[in-house]
Amino acid sequence: MTDNQPARVRYAPSPTGYFHVGGARTALYDYLLARQTGGAFILRVEDTDQKRFNPEAVADLLAGLRFLGLEWDEGVEAGGSYGPYTQTGRLDIYRKYTKQLLDDGYAYRCFCSSERLAAVNDARQKAGQNPGYDRHCRRLAPPETEARAAAGESFTVRLKVPPAGSITVHDAIRGAVTVKNSQLNDAVLIKSNGIPTYHFAVVVDDHLMEITHVMRGEEWLSSYPLHAHLYNFLGWEPPVFAHLPVILNPAGKGKMSKRETRAPDGSLYPVFVHTFKEMGYLPEAMFNYLALVGWSYDDKTEFMTREEIIGRFSLKRVNASPAAWNYDKLNHFNGIYIRRLSVEALTDRLLPFVRRAGIQADRDTLLKITPLIQERLTLLSEAAEKIDFFFGDDLPPFDLALLTPKKLTPADVPPILQKARAVLARIEFNHDALAAGLKQAAADMGLKAGQFFQPVRVATCGKKVAPPLYGTLAVLGKETVLRRIDQTLARLSE
Ligand code: GLU
């Protein structure tokens, strides 16, 4: 940062849809700057577009921010001295500044009907011009427009963009950008229903909330000159602006999808924070990964704690060019973060996933199972199908064909199970004794360990792929193991 003054940084989503990782990345950077400078992270809901308002979106957003550990200091639900923090609660405030702009001649009332506006737009496009408004009402005298408004005629309020010249805006990531005023539209500030547009509300709020840094998606860069004009017209000092790079899809072609899609193999490409949570991504992995989507500390450091990222973040190292989302990398991060958890902590994270999958797991049993799967887990949601057989007395019927190892025949299976049963009945159920006993049993029968283990594993776990055998048998316990072997032998003799 250029200075280390406490930054007041806001995340200002429009509640039109579920909380997307693109928004999460913006919120994360806001949070990082606020924490690094000992400033404030502010959450403001920009709900002026009532047509696109989605009532579920706010709850989804708050839950997503909390999941990622992006606790806000001020804003919706948290309160603060700059509220209200929801824009539709601030309509009186916008009215005051609309009047100021009208009185100062920086804005004007527009009475054009939507039909006329559409026709103008069409005509401009046909003539090869940019779509936009022909400034028809700009020449009306203010007393006339006041009278028409007072008589109840419907109108919008538009920004009076200077007719000539250009404006230069500064972006902390991209440097200076100069735009000719002739390329700008007389943007609508107040809609005919009296509600401000995003452009107007965002400027008023950022100023009144004393925001020092505006970080937002690159798609807003083109609106920045309009916002800069508003700051000038209102006589306000603008905050620092930083337009964050677009997040591309994993193929690096086009923006990351706004909707979740399934691959041909049925796997889901999540894009909403709540889906990542449901799939069992850890917030600490997401935090670390998201920080690196567009920012880097140096050219090599990947794994950093929350505190390290807060300390190291800088807008100077935010890349101006787009960053591609990489599910493989995120999965890799998640696996690493899972392995870094203590057995206790991982157990507590797994418990709700396992129970949601319908397994009546108790914490004490799960504590013993967790170490068996910790090394192999990428997502918390994968645990249930790996460990379901630990719970419940009997196995659901499995395909008996699974019992037969390669190069052996079904007729070889019962003697193996009988031998295993005899050995298991007499040894102690701890890792070393099980390893020694079972290896010896395989050797006695002239079989490779793998050949001997497969029927034992399938008879006790119901599947060919299961956690490491000795540990698994030890957790299942002698009684369950012997009973399941007996049940399998009985099924085989039917
Ligand atoms: N409400 C805008 C959005 O949801 C925020 C843009 C900004 O941060 O200025 O994209």
Short mmCIF file of C-alpha atoms and ligand atoms in Angstrom, two decimals:
data_model
loop_
_atom_site.label_atom_id
_atom_site.label_comp_id
_atom_site.label_asym_id
_atom_site.label_seq_id
_atom_site.Cartn_x
_atom_site.Cartn_y
_atom_site.Cartn_z
CA MET A 1 0.00 0.00 0.00
CA THR A 2 1.02 3.55 -0.54
CA ASP A 3 0.29 4.34 3.07
CA ASN A 4 -0.78 2.39 6.07
CA GLN A 5 -3.60 4.58 7.24
CA PRO A 6 -6.45 2.44 8.53
CA ALA A 7 -8.43 1.67 5.39
CA ARG A 8 -12.21 1.69 5.31
CA VAL A 9 -13.06 -0.88 2.69
CA ARG A 10 -16.50 -2.02 1.70
CA TYR A 11 -17.87 -5.05 0.00
CA ALA A 12 -21.02 -3.90 -1.74
CA PRO A 13 -22.86 -6.76 -3.40
CA SER A 14 -26.16 -6.52 -5.21
CA PRO A 15 -28.37 -9.28 -3.83
CA THR A 16 -29.46 -10.67 -7.16
CA GLY A 17 -28.15 -14.21 -6.87
CA TYR A 18 -26.17 -16.62 -4.75
CA PHE A 19 -22.76 -15.65 -3.41
CA HIS A 20 -20.31 -16.48 -6.19
CA VAL A 21 -16.58 -17.11 -5.80
CA GLY A 22 -15.92 -14.00 -7.88
CA GLY A 23 -17.67 -11.93 -5.23
CA ALA A 24 -15.93 -13.89 -2.53
CA ARG A 25 -12.54 -12.99 -3.98
CA THR A 26 -13.49 -9.29 -3.96
CA ALA A 27 -14.76 -9.55 -0.39
CA LEU A 28 -11.56 -11.33 0.62
CA TYR A 29 -9.34 -8.59 -0.80
CA ASP A 30 -11.49 -5.97 0.93
CA TYR A 31 -11.12 -7.86 4.17
CA LEU A 32 -7.36 -8.28 3.76
CA LEU A 33 -6.76 -4.59 3.25
CA ALA A 34 -8.98 -3.66 6.16
CA ARG A 35 -7.26 -6.12 8.50
CA GLN A 36 -3.77 -5.27 7.33
CA THR A 37 -4.21 -1.59 8.05
CA GLY A 38 -6.25 -2.01 11.20
CA GLY A 39 -9.17 -0.39 9.40
CA ALA A 40 -12.74 -1.51 8.89
CA PHE A 41 -14.36 -4.06 6.62
CA ILE A 42 -17.84 -2.88 5.78
CA LEU A 43 -20.72 -4.78 4.24
CA ARG A 44 -23.23 -2.74 2.30
CA VAL A 45 -26.13 -4.25 0.41
CA GLU A 46 -26.80 -2.53 -2.91
CA ASP A 47 -30.41 -3.39 -3.52
CA THR A 48 -31.51 -0.52 -5.74
CA ASP A 49 -32.32 -2.84 -8.62
CA GLN A 50 -35.59 -4.10 -7.24
CA LYS A 51 -36.43 -6.03 -10.41
CA ARG A 52 -33.44 -8.28 -9.94
CA PHE A 53 -33.67 -8.46 -6.15
CA ASN A 54 -33.58 -12.01 -4.86
CA PRO A 55 -34.71 -12.37 -1.25
CA GLU A 56 -32.59 -15.48 -0.66
CA ALA A 57 -29.45 -13.74 -1.79
CA VAL A 58 -28.73 -11.72 1.35
CA ALA A 59 -28.92 -14.71 3.69
CA ASP A 60 -26.77 -16.73 1.30
CA LEU A 61 -24.23 -13.94 1.18
CA LEU A 62 -23.99 -13.50 4.95
CA ALA A 63 -23.65 -17.23 5.47
CA GLY A 64 -20.96 -17.43 2.78
CA LEU A 65 -18.93 -14.57 4.24
CA ARG A 66 -19.14 -16.15 7.68
CA PHE A 67 -18.12 -19.54 6.33
CA LEU A 68 -15.00 -17.99 4.80
CA GLY A 69 -14.26 -16.19 8.04
CA LEU A 70 -14.72 -12.77 6.48
CA GLU A 71 -16.36 -11.18 9.49
CA TRP A 72 -17.34 -7.59 8.81
CA ASP A 73 -16.95 -4.83 11.33
CA GLU A 74 -19.76 -2.64 10.12
CA GLY A 75 -22.75 -3.08 7.94
CA VAL A 76 -25.81 -5.23 7.56
CA GLU A 77 -26.55 -7.02 10.85
CA ALA A 78 -23.36 -5.65 12.42
CA GLY A 79 -24.57 -2.04 12.52
CA GLY A 80 -22.23 0.92 12.78
CA SER A 81 -22.32 4.68 12.76
CA TYR A 82 -22.57 5.14 8.98
CA GLY A 83 -25.82 3.29 8.43
CA PRO A 84 -28.26 2.33 7.15
CA TYR A 85 -26.14 -0.19 5.24
CA THR A 86 -28.86 -1.27 2.84
CA GLN A 87 -29.37 1.18 0.04
CA THR A 88 -33.16 1.14 -0.05
CA GLY A 89 -33.00 2.41 3.52
CA ARG A 90 -31.10 5.48 2.33
CA LEU A 91 -33.52 7.03 -0.16
CA ASP A 92 -33.80 10.33 1.74
CA ILE A 93 -30.04 10.68 1.64
CA TYR A 94 -29.95 10.25 -2.14
CA ARG A 95 -32.77 12.77 -2.54
CA LYS A 96 -30.70 15.42 -0.83
CA TYR A 97 -27.75 14.97 -3.20
CA THR A 98 -29.98 14.73 -6.25
CA LYS A 99 -31.34 18.14 -5.38
CA GLN A 100 -27.81 19.46 -4.98
CA LEU A 101 -26.80 18.21 -8.43
CA LEU A 102 -29.97 19.61 -10.04
CA ASP A 103 -29.53 22.97 -8.31
CA ASP A 104 -25.90 23.17 -9.36
CA GLY A 105 -26.71 22.28 -12.95
CA TYR A 106 -24.84 18.98 -12.99
CA ALA A 107 -27.92 16.89 -13.56
CA TYR A 108 -31.24 17.31 -15.33
CA ARG A 109 -34.69 15.81 -15.40
CA CYS A 110 -35.53 13.66 -18.38
CA PHE A 111 -39.14 13.07 -19.41
CA CYS A 112 -38.52 10.78 -22.36
CA SER A 113 -40.73 7.71 -22.44
CA SER A 114 -39.18 4.28 -22.51
CA GLU A 115 -40.57 3.88 -26.05
CA ARG A 116 -38.75 6.98 -27.19
CA LEU A 117 -35.53 5.87 -25.49
CA ALA A 118 -35.72 2.48 -27.20
CA ALA A 119 -36.32 4.13 -30.58
CA VAL A 120 -33.36 6.49 -30.08
CA ASN A 121 -31.18 3.58 -29.11
CA ASP A 122 -32.18 1.62 -32.20
CA ALA A 123 -31.62 4.55 -34.50
CA ARG A 124 -28.17 5.18 -33.03
CA GLN A 125 -27.16 1.60 -33.46
CA LYS A 126 -28.40 1.55 -37.04
CA ALA A 127 -26.29 4.66 -37.69
CA GLY A 128 -23.27 2.85 -36.29
CA GLN A 129 -23.13 4.92 -33.09
CA ASN A 130 -22.81 3.72 -29.52
CA PRO A 131 -26.14 2.92 -27.93
CA GLY A 132 -27.29 5.65 -25.65
CA TYR A 133 -29.40 8.68 -25.14
CA ASP A 134 -29.57 11.68 -27.48
CA ARG A 135 -29.72 14.22 -24.60
CA HIS A 136 -33.10 15.38 -25.78
CA CYS A 137 -34.19 16.75 -22.37
CA ARG A 138 -30.86 18.29 -21.50
CA ARG A 139 -31.84 21.52 -23.17
CA LEU A 140 -35.07 21.98 -21.22
CA ALA A 141 -34.99 24.96 -18.86
CA PRO A 142 -34.97 23.96 -15.17
CA PRO A 143 -38.13 25.98 -14.28
CA GLU A 144 -40.02 24.08 -16.97
CA THR A 145 -38.80 20.70 -15.76
CA GLU A 146 -39.64 21.60 -12.18
CA ALA A 147 -43.17 22.55 -13.21
CA ARG A 148 -43.65 19.33 -15.18
CA ALA A 149 -42.35 17.28 -12.26
CA ALA A 150 -44.61 19.14 -9.84
CA ALA A 151 -47.56 18.43 -12.16
CA GLY A 152 -46.89 14.72 -11.70
CA GLU A 153 -45.17 13.89 -14.96
CA SER A 154 -42.85 10.93 -14.69
CA PHE A 155 -39.15 11.64 -15.05
CA THR A 156 -35.68 10.35 -14.42
CA VAL A 157 -32.64 12.39 -13.37
CA ARG A 158 -29.59 12.20 -15.59
CA LEU A 159 -26.00 13.18 -15.14
CA LYS A 160 -24.90 16.11 -17.30
CA VAL A 161 -21.65 14.78 -18.70
CA PRO A 162 -19.41 17.64 -19.87
CA PRO A 163 -19.95 18.03 -23.63
CA ALA A 164 -16.26 18.13 -24.55
CA GLY A 165 -12.87 17.26 -23.18
CA SER A 166 -11.87 14.11 -21.41
CA ILE A 167 -11.46 12.71 -17.94
CA THR A 168 -8.52 10.80 -16.52
CA VAL A 169 -9.12 8.32 -13.73
CA HIS A 170 -6.52 6.47 -11.69
CA ASP A 171 -6.70 2.81 -10.89
CA ALA A 172 -4.35 1.35 -8.31
CA ILE A 173 -3.82 -1.76 -10.44
CA ARG A 174 -4.04 -0.37 -13.96
CA GLY A 175 -2.70 3.14 -13.64
CA ALA A 176 -4.27 6.11 -15.41
CA VAL A 177 -7.14 5.65 -17.84
CA THR A 178 -8.30 8.57 -19.99
CA VAL A 179 -11.72 8.62 -21.58
CA LYS A 180 -13.25 11.22 -23.88
CA ASN A 181 -16.41 12.71 -22.44
CA SER A 182 -18.05 12.27 -25.82
CA GLN A 183 -17.90 8.52 -25.18
CA LEU A 184 -19.89 8.79 -21.97
CA ASN A 185 -23.63 8.68 -21.62
CA ASP A 186 -25.76 11.02 -19.59
CA ALA A 187 -26.34 8.15 -17.21
CA VAL A 188 -29.57 7.90 -15.27
CA LEU A 189 -28.97 8.70 -11.60
CA ILE A 190 -32.54 8.48 -10.35
CA LYS A 191 -35.06 6.17 -11.96
CA SER A 192 -38.66 7.19 -12.57
CA ASN A 193 -39.68 5.34 -9.38
CA GLY A 194 -37.45 7.68 -7.37
CA ILE A 195 -34.89 5.00 -6.60
CA PRO A 196 -31.29 5.77 -7.50
CA THR A 197 -29.29 3.71 -9.92
CA TYR A 198 -26.17 1.92 -8.80
CA HIS A 199 -23.97 4.70 -10.21
CA PHE A 200 -25.42 7.38 -8.03
CA ALA A 201 -25.96 5.38 -4.86
CA VAL A 202 -22.47 3.90 -4.92
CA VAL A 203 -20.79 7.30 -5.09
CA VAL A 204 -22.96 8.87 -2.39
CA ASP A 205 -22.52 5.92 -0.08
CA ASP A 206 -18.80 5.47 -0.57
CA HIS A 207 -18.34 9.13 0.23
CA LEU A 208 -20.65 9.30 3.23
CA MET A 209 -19.28 6.04 4.64
CA GLU A 210 -15.78 7.48 4.29
CA ILE A 211 -14.60 4.59 2.20
CA THR A 212 -10.88 4.92 1.44
CA HIS A 213 -10.50 2.07 -1.06
CA VAL A 214 -12.97 0.73 -3.58
CA MET A 215 -12.12 -2.71 -4.84
CA ARG A 216 -14.49 -4.21 -7.32
CA GLY A 217 -14.61 -6.35 -10.43
CA GLU A 218 -13.05 -5.18 -13.64
CA GLU A 219 -16.49 -5.00 -15.24
CA TRP A 220 -16.99 -1.72 -13.35
CA LEU A 221 -13.92 -0.06 -14.85
CA SER A 222 -16.00 1.44 -17.65
CA SER A 223 -18.30 3.07 -15.07
CA TYR A 224 -15.43 4.63 -13.22
CA PRO A 225 -15.29 7.85 -15.37
CA LEU A 226 -18.97 8.48 -14.66
CA HIS A 227 -18.35 7.99 -10.97
CA ALA A 228 -15.35 10.30 -11.17
CA HIS A 229 -17.53 13.01 -12.72
CA LEU A 230 -19.98 12.60 -9.88
CA TYR A 231 -17.21 13.03 -7.31
CA ASN A 232 -16.16 16.21 -9.08
CA PHE A 233 -19.69 17.58 -9.35
CA LEU A 234 -20.40 16.88 -5.71
CA GLY A 235 -17.09 18.40 -4.67
CA TRP A 236 -15.86 15.22 -3.02
CA GLU A 237 -12.45 13.60 -2.85
CA PRO A 238 -12.68 10.15 -4.49
CA PRO A 239 -11.32 7.05 -2.73
CA VAL A 240 -8.58 4.87 -4.20
CA PHE A 241 -10.06 2.62 -6.88
CA ALA A 242 -8.77 -0.83 -7.76
CA HIS A 243 -10.53 -2.90 -10.42
CA LEU A 244 -9.77 -6.55 -9.85
CA PRO A 245 -9.02 -8.88 -12.75
CA VAL A 246 -11.77 -11.03 -14.16
CA ILE A 247 -11.79 -14.67 -13.12
CA LEU A 248 -11.72 -16.89 -16.18
CA ASN A 249 -13.09 -20.40 -16.43
CA PRO A 250 -10.60 -23.27 -16.02
CA ALA A 251 -10.07 -23.45 -19.77
CA GLY A 252 -8.94 -19.82 -19.61
CA LYS A 253 -11.47 -18.94 -22.29
CA GLY A 254 -14.23 -16.65 -21.17
CA LYS A 255 -15.39 -15.61 -17.75
CA MET A 256 -15.96 -18.12 -15.01
CA SER A 257 -19.53 -19.30 -15.25
CA LYS A 258 -22.22 -17.63 -13.18
CA ARG A 259 -24.01 -20.97 -13.01
CA GLU A 260 -22.94 -24.34 -11.81
CA THR A 261 -22.37 -26.91 -14.49
CA ARG A 262 -21.87 -30.64 -14.58
CA ALA A 263 -19.10 -32.30 -16.51
CA PRO A 264 -19.98 -35.22 -18.82
CA ASP A 265 -18.95 -37.61 -16.01
CA GLY A 266 -21.52 -36.02 -13.71
CA SER A 267 -19.07 -34.15 -11.53
CA LEU A 268 -20.13 -30.70 -10.48
CA TYR A 269 -18.21 -27.51 -11.10
CA PRO A 270 -19.30 -25.40 -8.16
CA VAL A 271 -19.31 -21.63 -8.42
CA PHE A 272 -21.34 -20.64 -5.37
CA VAL A 273 -19.69 -20.44 -1.97
CA HIS A 274 -22.48 -22.50 -0.40
CA THR A 275 -21.82 -25.36 -2.83
CA PHE A 276 -18.12 -25.38 -2.03
CA LYS A 277 -19.12 -25.55 1.62
CA GLU A 278 -21.58 -28.40 1.02
CA MET A 279 -18.96 -30.33 -0.92
CA GLY A 280 -16.60 -30.12 1.99
CA TYR A 281 -14.06 -27.54 0.99
CA LEU A 282 -12.41 -26.09 4.07
CA PRO A 283 -12.69 -22.35 4.59
CA GLU A 284 -8.96 -22.08 5.24
CA ALA A 285 -8.19 -23.77 1.91
CA MET A 286 -10.64 -21.51 0.10
CA PHE A 287 -9.21 -18.45 1.83
CA ASN A 288 -5.67 -19.32 0.78
CA TYR A 289 -6.65 -20.35 -2.73
CA LEU A 290 -8.90 -17.33 -3.36
CA ALA A 291 -6.17 -14.95 -2.22
CA LEU A 292 -4.02 -16.29 -5.05
CA VAL A 293 -6.63 -15.82 -7.75
CA GLY A 294 -5.23 -12.56 -9.07
CA TRP A 295 -2.66 -11.81 -6.36
CA SER A 296 0.66 -13.36 -5.46
CA TYR A 297 3.14 -12.74 -2.70
CA ASP A 298 6.13 -13.73 -4.79
CA ASP A 299 6.52 -16.17 -7.63
CA LYS A 300 6.57 -19.28 -5.50
CA THR A 301 4.86 -19.08 -2.11
CA GLU A 302 1.53 -20.87 -2.19
CA PHE A 303 0.63 -21.93 1.31
CA MET A 304 0.14 -19.11 3.73
CA THR A 305 -1.83 -18.74 6.91
CA ARG A 306 -4.57 -16.19 7.20
CA GLU A 307 -2.24 -13.94 9.22
CA GLU A 308 0.53 -14.25 6.65
CA ILE A 309 -1.81 -13.34 3.84
CA ILE A 310 -3.14 -10.36 5.77
CA GLY A 311 0.39 -9.19 6.41
CA ARG A 312 1.60 -9.70 2.86
CA PHE A 313 -1.32 -8.60 0.72
CA SER A 314 -0.69 -5.61 -1.49
CA LEU A 315 -2.55 -4.05 -4.38
CA LYS A 316 0.79 -3.67 -6.15
CA ARG A 317 0.93 -7.40 -6.64
CA VAL A 318 -2.62 -7.78 -7.88
CA ASN A 319 -2.35 -8.75 -11.49
CA ALA A 320 -4.12 -6.60 -14.06
CA SER A 321 -4.60 -9.54 -16.40
CA PRO A 322 -7.33 -12.12 -15.86
CA ALA A 323 -6.74 -15.16 -13.66
CA ALA A 324 -8.14 -18.59 -14.48
CA TRP A 325 -9.95 -20.65 -11.87
CA ASN A 326 -8.25 -23.95 -11.21
CA TYR A 327 -10.30 -26.66 -9.51
CA ASP A 328 -7.37 -29.07 -9.44
CA LYS A 329 -5.27 -26.60 -7.54
CA LEU A 330 -8.08 -25.87 -5.11
CA ASN A 331 -8.58 -29.60 -4.55
CA HIS A 332 -4.89 -29.98 -3.92
CA PHE A 333 -5.05 -27.12 -1.41
CA ASN A 334 -8.04 -28.72 0.27
CA GLY A 335 -6.29 -32.05 0.66
CA ILE A 336 -3.28 -30.33 2.18
CA TYR A 337 -5.42 -28.36 4.61
CA ILE A 338 -7.31 -31.51 5.58
CA ARG A 339 -4.03 -33.23 6.38
CA ARG A 340 -2.92 -30.26 8.45
CA LEU A 341 -5.90 -30.53 10.77
CA SER A 342 -5.57 -32.39 14.03
CA VAL A 343 -7.51 -35.64 14.21
CA GLU A 344 -9.88 -34.00 16.68
CA ALA A 345 -10.49 -31.00 14.46
CA LEU A 346 -10.98 -33.08 11.34
CA THR A 347 -13.38 -35.35 13.19
CA ASP A 348 -15.47 -32.37 14.19
CA ARG A 349 -15.56 -31.15 10.60
CA LEU A 350 -16.46 -34.59 9.28
CA LEU A 351 -19.23 -35.34 11.73
CA PRO A 352 -21.96 -33.20 10.11
CA PHE A 353 -21.06 -34.51 6.65
CA VAL A 354 -21.20 -38.10 7.74
CA ARG A 355 -24.50 -37.60 9.57
CA ARG A 356 -26.01 -35.74 6.65
CA ALA A 357 -25.19 -38.78 4.52
CA GLY A 358 -27.45 -40.78 6.82
CA ILE A 359 -24.78 -42.47 8.94
CA GLN A 360 -25.53 -42.55 12.65
CA ALA A 361 -21.94 -41.79 13.58
CA ASP A 362 -20.85 -41.05 17.11
CA ARG A 363 -17.87 -38.83 17.70
CA ASP A 364 -15.82 -41.39 19.64
CA THR A 365 -15.97 -43.96 16.87
CA LEU A 366 -15.31 -41.36 14.24
CA LEU A 367 -12.24 -40.20 16.18
CA LYS A 368 -10.77 -43.67 15.66
CA ILE A 369 -11.67 -43.76 11.97
CA THR A 370 -10.45 -40.29 11.03
CA PRO A 371 -6.74 -41.18 11.02
CA LEU A 372 -7.48 -44.02 8.60
CA ILE A 373 -8.86 -41.67 5.95
CA GLN A 374 -7.16 -38.36 6.64
CA GLU A 375 -4.33 -39.00 4.17
CA ARG A 376 -6.65 -39.83 1.31
CA LEU A 377 -9.33 -37.22 1.60
CA THR A 378 -9.78 -34.37 -0.84
CA LEU A 379 -13.25 -33.23 0.23
CA LEU A 380 -15.05 -33.71 3.53
CA SER A 381 -18.09 -34.99 1.65
CA GLU A 382 -16.09 -37.95 0.35
CA ALA A 383 -15.71 -39.40 3.83
CA ALA A 384 -19.18 -40.92 4.19
CA GLU A 385 -18.88 -43.47 1.40
CA LYS A 386 -15.41 -44.41 2.59
CA ILE A 387 -16.50 -45.19 6.14
CA ASP A 388 -20.17 -46.18 6.04
CA PHE A 389 -19.35 -49.85 6.79
CA PHE A 390 -17.92 -48.95 10.20
CA PHE A 391 -21.40 -48.21 11.44
CA GLY A 392 -24.25 -50.64 11.93
CA ASP A 393 -23.78 -54.28 12.86
CA ASP A 394 -24.24 -56.04 9.56
CA LEU A 395 -23.19 -55.10 6.08
CA PRO A 396 -25.78 -54.48 3.44
CA PRO A 397 -25.57 -57.26 0.83
CA PHE A 398 -22.60 -56.72 -1.47
CA ASP A 399 -21.66 -58.40 -4.71
CA LEU A 400 -20.00 -61.70 -3.79
CA ALA A 401 -17.94 -61.57 -6.97
CA LEU A 402 -15.86 -58.83 -5.33
CA LEU A 403 -14.42 -61.40 -2.97
CA THR A 404 -12.41 -63.24 -5.61
CA PRO A 405 -8.91 -61.86 -6.09
CA LYS A 406 -7.18 -61.74 -9.46
CA LYS A 407 -5.73 -65.05 -10.62
CA LEU A 408 -7.88 -66.99 -8.13
CA THR A 409 -11.32 -68.53 -8.51
CA PRO A 410 -14.48 -68.25 -6.39
CA ALA A 411 -13.68 -71.68 -4.99
CA ASP A 412 -10.51 -70.26 -3.42
CA VAL A 413 -12.44 -67.74 -1.35
CA PRO A 414 -13.99 -69.89 1.43
CA PRO A 415 -10.67 -71.46 2.49
CA ILE A 416 -9.08 -68.03 2.67
CA LEU A 417 -11.91 -66.69 4.80
CA GLN A 418 -11.81 -69.75 7.04
CA LYS A 419 -8.09 -69.40 7.52
CA ALA A 420 -8.43 -65.68 8.22
CA ARG A 421 -11.21 -66.36 10.69
CA ALA A 422 -9.14 -68.86 12.59
CA VAL A 423 -6.18 -66.52 12.84
CA LEU A 424 -8.28 -63.47 13.71
CA ALA A 425 -10.11 -65.39 16.41
CA ARG A 426 -6.94 -65.97 18.31
CA ILE A 427 -4.92 -62.77 17.92
CA GLU A 428 -5.25 -59.41 19.54
CA PHE A 429 -6.82 -56.65 17.48
CA ASN A 430 -4.07 -54.14 17.33
CA HIS A 431 -2.16 -52.98 14.26
CA ASP A 432 1.02 -54.99 14.78
CA ALA A 433 -0.61 -58.23 15.79
CA LEU A 434 -3.04 -58.01 12.87
CA ALA A 435 -0.24 -57.28 10.42
CA ALA A 436 1.89 -60.17 11.64
CA GLY A 437 -1.01 -62.63 11.87
CA LEU A 438 -2.51 -61.91 8.48
CA LYS A 439 0.79 -61.84 6.63
CA GLN A 440 1.75 -65.15 8.16
CA ALA A 441 -1.64 -66.62 7.22
CA ALA A 442 -1.18 -65.54 3.60
CA ALA A 443 2.29 -67.08 3.52
CA ASP A 444 0.98 -70.31 5.03
CA MET A 445 -1.45 -70.61 2.14
CA GLY A 446 1.19 -69.71 -0.43
CA LEU A 447 -0.63 -66.53 -1.38
CA LYS A 448 0.49 -62.98 -1.86
CA ALA A 449 -0.69 -60.65 0.89
CA GLY A 450 -2.86 -58.74 -1.56
CA GLN A 451 -4.60 -61.91 -2.70
CA PHE A 452 -5.28 -63.00 0.84
CA PHE A 453 -6.42 -59.58 2.02
CA GLN A 454 -9.00 -58.95 -0.65
CA PRO A 455 -11.59 -61.48 0.55
CA VAL A 456 -10.97 -60.39 4.14
CA ARG A 457 -11.47 -56.75 3.22
CA VAL A 458 -14.57 -57.36 1.13
CA ALA A 459 -16.14 -59.67 3.72
CA THR A 460 -15.64 -57.11 6.49
CA CYS A 461 -16.05 -53.81 4.64
CA GLY A 462 -18.33 -54.80 1.76
CA LYS A 463 -16.06 -53.14 -0.79
CA LYS A 464 -12.77 -53.67 -2.54
CA VAL A 465 -11.42 -50.22 -1.82
CA ALA A 466 -11.39 -49.33 1.85
CA PRO A 467 -9.07 -47.68 4.34
CA PRO A 468 -5.87 -49.55 5.31
CA LEU A 469 -6.81 -53.06 6.42
CA TYR A 470 -5.14 -53.50 9.81
CA GLY A 471 -6.35 -50.20 11.17
CA THR A 472 -9.79 -50.86 9.76
CA LEU A 473 -10.08 -54.27 11.39
CA ALA A 474 -8.82 -52.87 14.67
CA VAL A 475 -11.53 -50.22 14.68
CA LEU A 476 -14.24 -52.68 13.63
CA GLY A 477 -13.23 -54.95 16.50
CA LYS A 478 -12.97 -58.68 16.74
CA GLU A 479 -16.60 -59.41 17.34
CA THR A 480 -17.85 -57.52 14.28
CA VAL A 481 -15.07 -58.82 12.05
CA LEU A 482 -15.68 -62.45 12.93
CA ARG A 483 -19.43 -62.09 12.59
CA ARG A 484 -19.13 -60.47 9.17
CA ILE A 485 -16.77 -63.19 7.99
CA ASP A 486 -19.22 -65.82 9.22
CA GLN A 487 -22.08 -64.09 7.47
CA THR A 488 -20.11 -63.99 4.24
CA LEU A 489 -19.19 -67.65 4.51
CA ALA A 490 -22.85 -68.44 5.08
CA ARG A 491 -23.86 -66.46 1.99
CA LEU A 492 -21.22 -68.31 -0.02
CA SER A 493 -22.51 -71.70 1.01
CA GLU A 494 -26.12 -70.89 0.09
N1 GLU B 1 -23.20 -3.65 -6.36
C1 GLU B 1 -22.12 -3.85 -7.25
C2 GLU B 1 -22.03 -5.34 -7.59
O1 GLU B 1 -22.69 -6.13 -6.97
C3 GLU B 1 -20.84 -3.43 -6.59
C4 GLU B 1 -19.93 -2.67 -7.45
C5 GLU B 1 -18.98 -1.86 -6.61
O2 GLU B 1 -18.35 -2.45 -5.72
O3 GLU B 1 -18.92 -0.66 -6.78
O4 GLU B 1 -21.32 -5.72 -8.47
#
